[in-house]
PDB file of C-alpha atoms in Angstrom:
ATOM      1  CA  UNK B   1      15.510  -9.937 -22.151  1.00 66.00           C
ATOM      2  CA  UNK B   2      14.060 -11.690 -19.725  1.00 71.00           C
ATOM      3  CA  UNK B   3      10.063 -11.463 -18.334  1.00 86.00           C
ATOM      4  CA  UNK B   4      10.055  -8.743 -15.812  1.00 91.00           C
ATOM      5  CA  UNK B   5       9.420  -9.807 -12.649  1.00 93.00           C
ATOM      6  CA  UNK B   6       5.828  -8.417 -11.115  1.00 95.00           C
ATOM      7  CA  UNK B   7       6.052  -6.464  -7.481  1.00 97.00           C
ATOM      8  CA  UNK B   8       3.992  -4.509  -5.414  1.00 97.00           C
ATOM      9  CA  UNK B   9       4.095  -1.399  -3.570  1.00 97.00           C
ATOM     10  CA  UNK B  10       2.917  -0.637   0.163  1.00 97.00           C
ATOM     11  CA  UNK B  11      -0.062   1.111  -1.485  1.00 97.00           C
ATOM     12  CA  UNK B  12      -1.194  -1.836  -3.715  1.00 97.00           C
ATOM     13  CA  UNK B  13       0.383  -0.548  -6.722  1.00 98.00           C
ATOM     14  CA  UNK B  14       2.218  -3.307  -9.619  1.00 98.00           C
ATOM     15  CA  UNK B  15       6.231  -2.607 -10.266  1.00 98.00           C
ATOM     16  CA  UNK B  16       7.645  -4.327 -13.232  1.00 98.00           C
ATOM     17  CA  UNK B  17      11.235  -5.221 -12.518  1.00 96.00           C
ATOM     18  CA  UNK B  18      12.977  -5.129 -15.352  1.00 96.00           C
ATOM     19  CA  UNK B  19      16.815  -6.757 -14.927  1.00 93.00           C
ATOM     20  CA  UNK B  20      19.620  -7.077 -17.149  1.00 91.00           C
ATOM     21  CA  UNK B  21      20.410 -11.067 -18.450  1.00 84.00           C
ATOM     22  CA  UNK B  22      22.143 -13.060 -15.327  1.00 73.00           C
ATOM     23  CA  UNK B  23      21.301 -10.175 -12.409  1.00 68.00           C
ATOM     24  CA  UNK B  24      18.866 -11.661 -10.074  1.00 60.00           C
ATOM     25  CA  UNK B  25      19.953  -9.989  -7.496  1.00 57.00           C
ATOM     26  CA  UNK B  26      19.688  -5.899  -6.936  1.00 58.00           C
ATOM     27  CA  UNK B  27      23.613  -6.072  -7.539  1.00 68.00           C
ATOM     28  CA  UNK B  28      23.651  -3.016 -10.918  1.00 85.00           C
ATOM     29  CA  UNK B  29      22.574   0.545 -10.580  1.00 94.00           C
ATOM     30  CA  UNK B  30      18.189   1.032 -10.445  1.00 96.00           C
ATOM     31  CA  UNK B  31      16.431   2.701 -12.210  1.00 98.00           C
ATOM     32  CA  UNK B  32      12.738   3.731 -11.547  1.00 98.00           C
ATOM     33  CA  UNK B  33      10.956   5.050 -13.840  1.00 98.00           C
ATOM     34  CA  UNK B  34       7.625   6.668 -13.961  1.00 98.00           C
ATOM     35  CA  UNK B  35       4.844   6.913 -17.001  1.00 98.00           C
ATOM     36  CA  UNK B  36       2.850   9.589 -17.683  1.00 97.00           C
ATOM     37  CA  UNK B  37      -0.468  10.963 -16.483  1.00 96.00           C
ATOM     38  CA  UNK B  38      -2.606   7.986 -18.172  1.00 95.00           C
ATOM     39  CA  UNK B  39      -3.371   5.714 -15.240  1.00 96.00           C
ATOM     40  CA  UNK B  40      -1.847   2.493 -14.197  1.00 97.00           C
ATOM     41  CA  UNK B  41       0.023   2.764 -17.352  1.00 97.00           C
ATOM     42  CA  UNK B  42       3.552   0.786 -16.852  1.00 97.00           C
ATOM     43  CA  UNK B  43       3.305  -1.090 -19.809  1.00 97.00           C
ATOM     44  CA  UNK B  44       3.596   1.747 -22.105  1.00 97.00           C
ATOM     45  CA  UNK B  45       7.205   1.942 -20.545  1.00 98.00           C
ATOM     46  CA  UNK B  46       8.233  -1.573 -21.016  1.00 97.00           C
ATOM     47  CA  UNK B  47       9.859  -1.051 -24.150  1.00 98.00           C
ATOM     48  CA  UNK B  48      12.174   1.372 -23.147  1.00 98.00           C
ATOM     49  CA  UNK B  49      12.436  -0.261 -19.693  1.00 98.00           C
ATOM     50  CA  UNK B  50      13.659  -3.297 -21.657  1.00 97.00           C
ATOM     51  CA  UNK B  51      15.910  -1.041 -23.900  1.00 97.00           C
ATOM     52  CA  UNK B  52      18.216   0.721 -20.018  1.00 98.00           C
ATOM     53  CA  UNK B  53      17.822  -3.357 -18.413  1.00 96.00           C
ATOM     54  CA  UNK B  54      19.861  -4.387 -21.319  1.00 96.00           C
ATOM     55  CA  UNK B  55      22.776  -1.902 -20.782  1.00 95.00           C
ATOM     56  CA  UNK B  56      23.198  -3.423 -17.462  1.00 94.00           C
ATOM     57  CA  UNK B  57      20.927  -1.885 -15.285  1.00 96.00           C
ATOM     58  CA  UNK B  58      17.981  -2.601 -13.335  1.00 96.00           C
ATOM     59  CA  UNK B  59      14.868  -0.391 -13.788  1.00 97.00           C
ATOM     60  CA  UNK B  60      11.378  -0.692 -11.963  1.00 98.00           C
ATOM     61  CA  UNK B  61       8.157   0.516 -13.616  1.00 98.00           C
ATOM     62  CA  UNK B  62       5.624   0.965 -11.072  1.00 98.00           C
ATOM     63  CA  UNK B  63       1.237   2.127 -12.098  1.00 98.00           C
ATOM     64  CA  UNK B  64       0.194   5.023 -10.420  1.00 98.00           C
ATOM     65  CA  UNK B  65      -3.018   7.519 -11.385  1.00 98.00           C
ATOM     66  CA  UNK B  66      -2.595  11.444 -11.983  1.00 96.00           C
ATOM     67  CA  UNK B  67      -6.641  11.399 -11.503  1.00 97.00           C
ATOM     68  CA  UNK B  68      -6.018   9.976  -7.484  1.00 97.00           C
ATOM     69  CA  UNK B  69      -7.602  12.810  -5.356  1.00 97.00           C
ATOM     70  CA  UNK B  70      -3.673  14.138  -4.398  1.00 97.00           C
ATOM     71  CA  UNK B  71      -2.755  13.995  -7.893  1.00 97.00           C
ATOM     72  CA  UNK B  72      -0.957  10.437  -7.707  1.00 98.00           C
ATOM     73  CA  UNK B  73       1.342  12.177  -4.756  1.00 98.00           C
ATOM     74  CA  UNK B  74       1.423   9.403  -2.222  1.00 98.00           C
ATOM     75  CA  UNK B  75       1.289   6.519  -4.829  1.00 98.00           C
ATOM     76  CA  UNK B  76       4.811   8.179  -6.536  1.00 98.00           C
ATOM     77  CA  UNK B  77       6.526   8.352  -3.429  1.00 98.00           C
ATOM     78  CA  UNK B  78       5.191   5.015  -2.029  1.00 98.00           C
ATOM     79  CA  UNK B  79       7.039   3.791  -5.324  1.00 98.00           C
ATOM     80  CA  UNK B  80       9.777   5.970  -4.289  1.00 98.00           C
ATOM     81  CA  UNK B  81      10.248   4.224  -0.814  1.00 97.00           C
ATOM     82  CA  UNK B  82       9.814   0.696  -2.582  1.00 97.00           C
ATOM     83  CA  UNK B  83      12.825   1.485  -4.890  1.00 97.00           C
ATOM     84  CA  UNK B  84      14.988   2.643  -2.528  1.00 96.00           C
ATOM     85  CA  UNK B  85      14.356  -0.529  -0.032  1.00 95.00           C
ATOM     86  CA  UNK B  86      15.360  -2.193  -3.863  1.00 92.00           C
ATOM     87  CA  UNK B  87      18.229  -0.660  -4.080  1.00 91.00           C
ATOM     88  CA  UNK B  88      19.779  -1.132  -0.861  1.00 84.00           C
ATOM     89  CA  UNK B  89      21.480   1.395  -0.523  1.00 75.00           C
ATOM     90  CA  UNK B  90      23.032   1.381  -4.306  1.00 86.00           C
ATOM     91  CA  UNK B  91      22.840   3.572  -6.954  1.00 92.00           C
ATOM     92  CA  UNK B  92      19.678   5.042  -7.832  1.00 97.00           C
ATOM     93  CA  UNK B  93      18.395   7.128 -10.635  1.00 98.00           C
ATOM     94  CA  UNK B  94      15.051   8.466 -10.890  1.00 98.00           C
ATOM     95  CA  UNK B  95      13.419   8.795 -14.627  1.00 98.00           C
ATOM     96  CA  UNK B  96       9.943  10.044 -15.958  1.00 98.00           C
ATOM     97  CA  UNK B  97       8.129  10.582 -18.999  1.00 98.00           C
ATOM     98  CA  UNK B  98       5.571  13.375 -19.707  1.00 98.00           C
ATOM     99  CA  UNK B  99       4.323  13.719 -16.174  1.00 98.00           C
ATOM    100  CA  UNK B 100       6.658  11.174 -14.888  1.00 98.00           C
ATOM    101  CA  UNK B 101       9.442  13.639 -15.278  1.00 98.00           C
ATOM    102  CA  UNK B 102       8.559  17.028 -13.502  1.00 98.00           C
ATOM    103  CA  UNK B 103       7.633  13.874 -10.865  1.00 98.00           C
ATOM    104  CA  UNK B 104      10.739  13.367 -10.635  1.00 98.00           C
ATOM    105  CA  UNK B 105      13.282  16.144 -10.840  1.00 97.00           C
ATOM    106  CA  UNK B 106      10.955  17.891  -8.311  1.00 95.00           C
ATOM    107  CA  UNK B 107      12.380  14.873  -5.814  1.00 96.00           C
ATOM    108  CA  UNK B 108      15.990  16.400  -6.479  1.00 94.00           C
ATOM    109  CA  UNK B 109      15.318  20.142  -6.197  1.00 93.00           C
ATOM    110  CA  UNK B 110      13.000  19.903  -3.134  1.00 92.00           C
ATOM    111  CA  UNK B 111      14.619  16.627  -0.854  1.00 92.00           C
ATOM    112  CA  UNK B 112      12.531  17.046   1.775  1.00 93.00           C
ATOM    113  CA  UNK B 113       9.403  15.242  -0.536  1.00 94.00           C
ATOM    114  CA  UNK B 114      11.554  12.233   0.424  1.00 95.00           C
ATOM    115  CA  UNK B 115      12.525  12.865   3.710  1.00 94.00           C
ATOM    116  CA  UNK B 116      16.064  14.787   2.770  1.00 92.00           C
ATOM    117  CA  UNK B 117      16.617  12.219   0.306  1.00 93.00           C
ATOM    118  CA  UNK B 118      18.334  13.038  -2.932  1.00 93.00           C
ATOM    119  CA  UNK B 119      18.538  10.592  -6.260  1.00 96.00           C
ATOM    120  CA  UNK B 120      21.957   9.654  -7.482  1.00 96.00           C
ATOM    121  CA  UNK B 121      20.629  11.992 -10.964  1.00 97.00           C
ATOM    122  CA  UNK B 122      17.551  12.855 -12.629  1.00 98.00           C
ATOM    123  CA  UNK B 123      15.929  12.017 -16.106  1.00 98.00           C
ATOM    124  CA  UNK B 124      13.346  13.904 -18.194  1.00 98.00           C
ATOM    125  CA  UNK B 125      11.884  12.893 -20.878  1.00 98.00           C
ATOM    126  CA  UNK B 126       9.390  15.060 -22.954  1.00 98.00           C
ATOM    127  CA  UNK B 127       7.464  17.179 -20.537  1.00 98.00           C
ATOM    128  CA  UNK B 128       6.700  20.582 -19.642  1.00 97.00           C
ATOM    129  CA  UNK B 129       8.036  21.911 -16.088  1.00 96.00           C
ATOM    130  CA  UNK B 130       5.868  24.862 -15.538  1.00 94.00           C
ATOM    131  CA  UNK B 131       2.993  23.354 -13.669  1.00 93.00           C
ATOM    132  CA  UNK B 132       3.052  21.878 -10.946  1.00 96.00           C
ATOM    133  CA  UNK B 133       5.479  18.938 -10.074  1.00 97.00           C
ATOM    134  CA  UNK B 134       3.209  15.513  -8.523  1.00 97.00           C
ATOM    135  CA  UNK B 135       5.500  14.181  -6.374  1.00 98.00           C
ATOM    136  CA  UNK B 136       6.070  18.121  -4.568  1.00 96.00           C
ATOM    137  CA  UNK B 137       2.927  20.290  -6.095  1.00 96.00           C
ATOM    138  CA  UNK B 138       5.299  23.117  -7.018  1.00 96.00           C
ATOM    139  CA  UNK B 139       6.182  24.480 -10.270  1.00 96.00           C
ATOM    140  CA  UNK B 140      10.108  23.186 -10.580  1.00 95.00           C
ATOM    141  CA  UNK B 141      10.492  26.883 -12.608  1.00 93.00           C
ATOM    142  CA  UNK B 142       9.424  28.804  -9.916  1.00 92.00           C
ATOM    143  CA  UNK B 143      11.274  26.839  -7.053  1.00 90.00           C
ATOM    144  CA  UNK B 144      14.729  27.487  -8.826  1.00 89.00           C
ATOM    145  CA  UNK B 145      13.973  31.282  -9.493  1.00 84.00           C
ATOM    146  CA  UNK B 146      13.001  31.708  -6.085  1.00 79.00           C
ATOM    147  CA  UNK B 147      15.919  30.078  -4.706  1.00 73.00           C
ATOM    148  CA  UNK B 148      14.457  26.527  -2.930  1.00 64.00           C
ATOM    149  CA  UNK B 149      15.845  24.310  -4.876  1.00 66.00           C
ATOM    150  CA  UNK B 150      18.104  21.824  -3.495  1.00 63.00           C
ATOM    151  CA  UNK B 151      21.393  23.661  -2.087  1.00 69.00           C
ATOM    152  CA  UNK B 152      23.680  20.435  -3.131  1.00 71.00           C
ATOM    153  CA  UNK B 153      22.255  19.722  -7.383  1.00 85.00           C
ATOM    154  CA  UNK B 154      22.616  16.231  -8.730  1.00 92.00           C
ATOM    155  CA  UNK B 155      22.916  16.112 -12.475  1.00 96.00           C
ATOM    156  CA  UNK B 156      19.956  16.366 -14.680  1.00 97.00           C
ATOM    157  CA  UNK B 157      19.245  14.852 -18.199  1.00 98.00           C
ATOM    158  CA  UNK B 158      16.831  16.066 -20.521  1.00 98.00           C
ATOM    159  CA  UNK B 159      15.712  14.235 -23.494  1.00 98.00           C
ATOM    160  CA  UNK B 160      13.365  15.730 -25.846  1.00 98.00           C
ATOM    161  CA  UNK B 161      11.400  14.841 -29.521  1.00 98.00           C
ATOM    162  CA  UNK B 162      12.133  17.502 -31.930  1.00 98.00           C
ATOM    163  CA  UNK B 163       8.777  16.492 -33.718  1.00 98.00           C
ATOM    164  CA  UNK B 164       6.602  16.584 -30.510  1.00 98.00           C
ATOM    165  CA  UNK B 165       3.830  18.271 -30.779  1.00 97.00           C
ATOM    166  CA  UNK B 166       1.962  17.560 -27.213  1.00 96.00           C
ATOM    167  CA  UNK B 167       5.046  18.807 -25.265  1.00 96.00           C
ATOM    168  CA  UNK B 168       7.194  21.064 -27.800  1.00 97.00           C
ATOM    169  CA  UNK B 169      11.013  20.750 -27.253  1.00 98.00           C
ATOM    170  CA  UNK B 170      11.522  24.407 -25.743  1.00 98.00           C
ATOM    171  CA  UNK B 171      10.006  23.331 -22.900  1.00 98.00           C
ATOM    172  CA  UNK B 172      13.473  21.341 -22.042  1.00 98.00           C
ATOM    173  CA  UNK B 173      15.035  24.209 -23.843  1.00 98.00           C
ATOM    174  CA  UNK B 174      14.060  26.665 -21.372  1.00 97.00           C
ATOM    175  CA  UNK B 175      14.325  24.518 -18.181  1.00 97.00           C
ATOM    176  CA  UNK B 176      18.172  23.226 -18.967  1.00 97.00           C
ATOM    177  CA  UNK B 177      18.504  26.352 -19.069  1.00 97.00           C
ATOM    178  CA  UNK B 178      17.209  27.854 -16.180  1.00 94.00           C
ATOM    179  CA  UNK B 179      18.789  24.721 -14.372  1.00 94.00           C
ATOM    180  CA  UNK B 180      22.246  25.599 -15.979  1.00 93.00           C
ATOM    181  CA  UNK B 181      21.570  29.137 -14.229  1.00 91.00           C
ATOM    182  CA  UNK B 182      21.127  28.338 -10.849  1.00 91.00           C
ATOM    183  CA  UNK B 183      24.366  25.615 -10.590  1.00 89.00           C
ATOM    184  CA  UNK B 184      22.693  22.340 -12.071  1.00 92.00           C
ATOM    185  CA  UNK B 185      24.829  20.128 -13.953  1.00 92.00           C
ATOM    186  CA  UNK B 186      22.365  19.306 -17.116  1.00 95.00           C
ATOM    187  CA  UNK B 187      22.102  18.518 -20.166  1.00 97.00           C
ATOM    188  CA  UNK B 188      19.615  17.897 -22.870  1.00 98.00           C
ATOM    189  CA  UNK B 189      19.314  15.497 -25.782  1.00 98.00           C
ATOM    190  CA  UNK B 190      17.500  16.275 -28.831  1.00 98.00           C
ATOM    191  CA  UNK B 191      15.987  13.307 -30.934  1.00 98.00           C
ATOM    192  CA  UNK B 192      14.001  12.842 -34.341  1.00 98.00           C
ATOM    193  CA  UNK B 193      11.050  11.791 -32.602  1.00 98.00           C
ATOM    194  CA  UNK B 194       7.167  12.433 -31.421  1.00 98.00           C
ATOM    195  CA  UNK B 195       5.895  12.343 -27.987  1.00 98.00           C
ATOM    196  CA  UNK B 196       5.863   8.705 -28.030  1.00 98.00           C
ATOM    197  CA  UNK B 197       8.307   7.820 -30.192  1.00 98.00           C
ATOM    198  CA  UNK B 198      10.655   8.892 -27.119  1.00 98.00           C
ATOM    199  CA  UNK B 199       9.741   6.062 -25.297  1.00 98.00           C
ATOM    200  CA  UNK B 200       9.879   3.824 -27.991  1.00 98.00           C
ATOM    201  CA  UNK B 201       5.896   3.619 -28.694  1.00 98.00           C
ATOM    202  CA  UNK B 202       3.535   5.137 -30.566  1.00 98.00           C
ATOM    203  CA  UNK B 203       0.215   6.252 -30.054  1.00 96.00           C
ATOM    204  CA  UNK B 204      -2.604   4.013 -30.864  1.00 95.00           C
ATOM    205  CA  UNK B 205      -6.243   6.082 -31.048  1.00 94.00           C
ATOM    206  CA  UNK B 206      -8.355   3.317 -30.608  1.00 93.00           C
ATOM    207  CA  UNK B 207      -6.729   1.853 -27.766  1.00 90.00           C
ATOM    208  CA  UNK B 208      -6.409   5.879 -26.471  1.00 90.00           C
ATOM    209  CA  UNK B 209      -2.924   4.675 -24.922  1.00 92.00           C
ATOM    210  CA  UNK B 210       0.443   4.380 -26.408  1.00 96.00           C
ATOM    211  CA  UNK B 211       1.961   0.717 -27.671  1.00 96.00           C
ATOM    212  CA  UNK B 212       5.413  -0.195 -28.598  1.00 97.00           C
ATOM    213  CA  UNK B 213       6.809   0.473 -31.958  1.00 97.00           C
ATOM    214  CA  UNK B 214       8.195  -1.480 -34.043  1.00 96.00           C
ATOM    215  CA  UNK B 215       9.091   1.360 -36.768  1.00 97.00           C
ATOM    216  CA  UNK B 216      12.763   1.366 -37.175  1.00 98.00           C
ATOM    217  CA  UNK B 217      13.333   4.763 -36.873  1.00 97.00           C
ATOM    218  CA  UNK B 218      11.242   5.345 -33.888  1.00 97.00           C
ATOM    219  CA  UNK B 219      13.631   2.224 -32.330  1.00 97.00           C
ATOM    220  CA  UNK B 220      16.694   4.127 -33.187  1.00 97.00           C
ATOM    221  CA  UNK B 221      15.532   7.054 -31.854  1.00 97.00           C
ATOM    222  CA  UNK B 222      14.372   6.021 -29.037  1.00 98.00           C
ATOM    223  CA  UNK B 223      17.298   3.692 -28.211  1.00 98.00           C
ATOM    224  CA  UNK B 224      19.376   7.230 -27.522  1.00 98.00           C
ATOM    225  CA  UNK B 225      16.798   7.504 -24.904  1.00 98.00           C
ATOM    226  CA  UNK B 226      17.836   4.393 -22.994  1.00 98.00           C
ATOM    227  CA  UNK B 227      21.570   4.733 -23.567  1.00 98.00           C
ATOM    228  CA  UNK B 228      20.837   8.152 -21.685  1.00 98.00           C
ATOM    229  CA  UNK B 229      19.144   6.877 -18.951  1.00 98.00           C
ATOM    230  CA  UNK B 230      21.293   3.762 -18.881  1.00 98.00           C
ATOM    231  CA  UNK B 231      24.645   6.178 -19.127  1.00 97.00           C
ATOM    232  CA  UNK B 232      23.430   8.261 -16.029  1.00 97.00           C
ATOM    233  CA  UNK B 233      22.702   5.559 -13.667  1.00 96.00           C
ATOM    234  CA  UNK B 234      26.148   3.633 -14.832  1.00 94.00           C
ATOM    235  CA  UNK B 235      27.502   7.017 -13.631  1.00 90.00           C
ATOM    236  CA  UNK B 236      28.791   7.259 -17.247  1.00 81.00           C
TER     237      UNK B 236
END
């Protein structure tokens, strides 16, 4: 794959762009994708960013920090606004791991975080959704038992290590659930891997951030991951 090319936001913020070999032009589906609550961490996500960009689609990465005084709130959806000016108008998909992904399925069940906007679909990977969301600072558990979720659902992908052990797989069990419901289209995908491993990495205690892996297993794993991702903004 090509070097992604380096962006940035309104707000200051770096976006890797990611594109598939050839595209140099926003002419396949985006992705954007969001890391977790470690700050200014896109990197982490490059190898699974690489991993969707070579199924054909185009997927941004941009830093933002969970320890900002609004929680990383403004730089998310400053991201948000940058990806959709991307996009053109095209297919988008919004995707986050740990943190990244209450982040962003709270975008699809409360639309008015973005102005009434609503994602072509929503990925999840490995996180908890009973606290609150960044991007709309509401638990995404309470809005759909209390009815204020989105009145039009997109679909909604959850993917999920079976051997995590920061963010335990009922989690996803319980919200694809409670999505199914209330009327969402979702689904969730179960993998042989650790809270890491689902992005392709692993965690590295000295460094106290995650790095890419180059265990096989973890790369097989974690390649169901991208085809997920990859599947859902290809409007497989």
């Amino acid at each position: 794959m090509p070097e992604p090319q380096l962006a940035t936001t309104s707000l200051g913020k770096s976006v890797d762009i990611h594109r598939p070999e050839g595209v140099t032009a926003p002419a396949a589906p985006t992705v954007l994708l969001w890391h977790g609550s470690g700050p200014d961490e896109r990197d982490v996500m490059g190898p699974l960013a690489r991993a969707v960009a070579a199924r054909g689609v185009v997927v941004l990465v941009p830093d933002w920090r969970a320890d900002a005084a609004d929680g990383g709130r403004a730089e998310l959806l400053d991201s948000l606004a940058f990806a959709r000016d991307h996009a053109a108008g095209g297919r988008l998909v919004l995707a986050g791991w740990s943190a990244g992904a209450p982040a962003a399925v709270g975008v699809a069940l409360r639309p008015e975080t973005a102005g009434g906007w609503r994602p072509a679909a929503v990925v999840g990977i490995a996180a908890q959704y009973d606290r609150p969301a960044r991007t709309t600072g509401t638990v995404l558990l309470d809005d759909l038992t209390a009815g204020r979720a989105a009145d039009a659902p997109v679909p909604v992908r959850l993917v999920h290590g079976t051997q995590d052990t920061l963010e335990d797989v009922a989690y996803s069990r319980k919200f694809r659930a409670a999505l199914a419901e209330h009327g969402w289209e979702a689904d969730l995908t179960e993998i042989p891997a650790d809270h890491a491993g689902v992005i392709m990495t692993a965690y590295d205690p000295a460094a106290r951030r995650c790095r890419e892996s180059r265990d096989p297993a973890v790369r097989e794993a974690a390649a169901v991951t991208a085809r997920v991702i990859a599947d859902v903004a290809l409007g497989v």
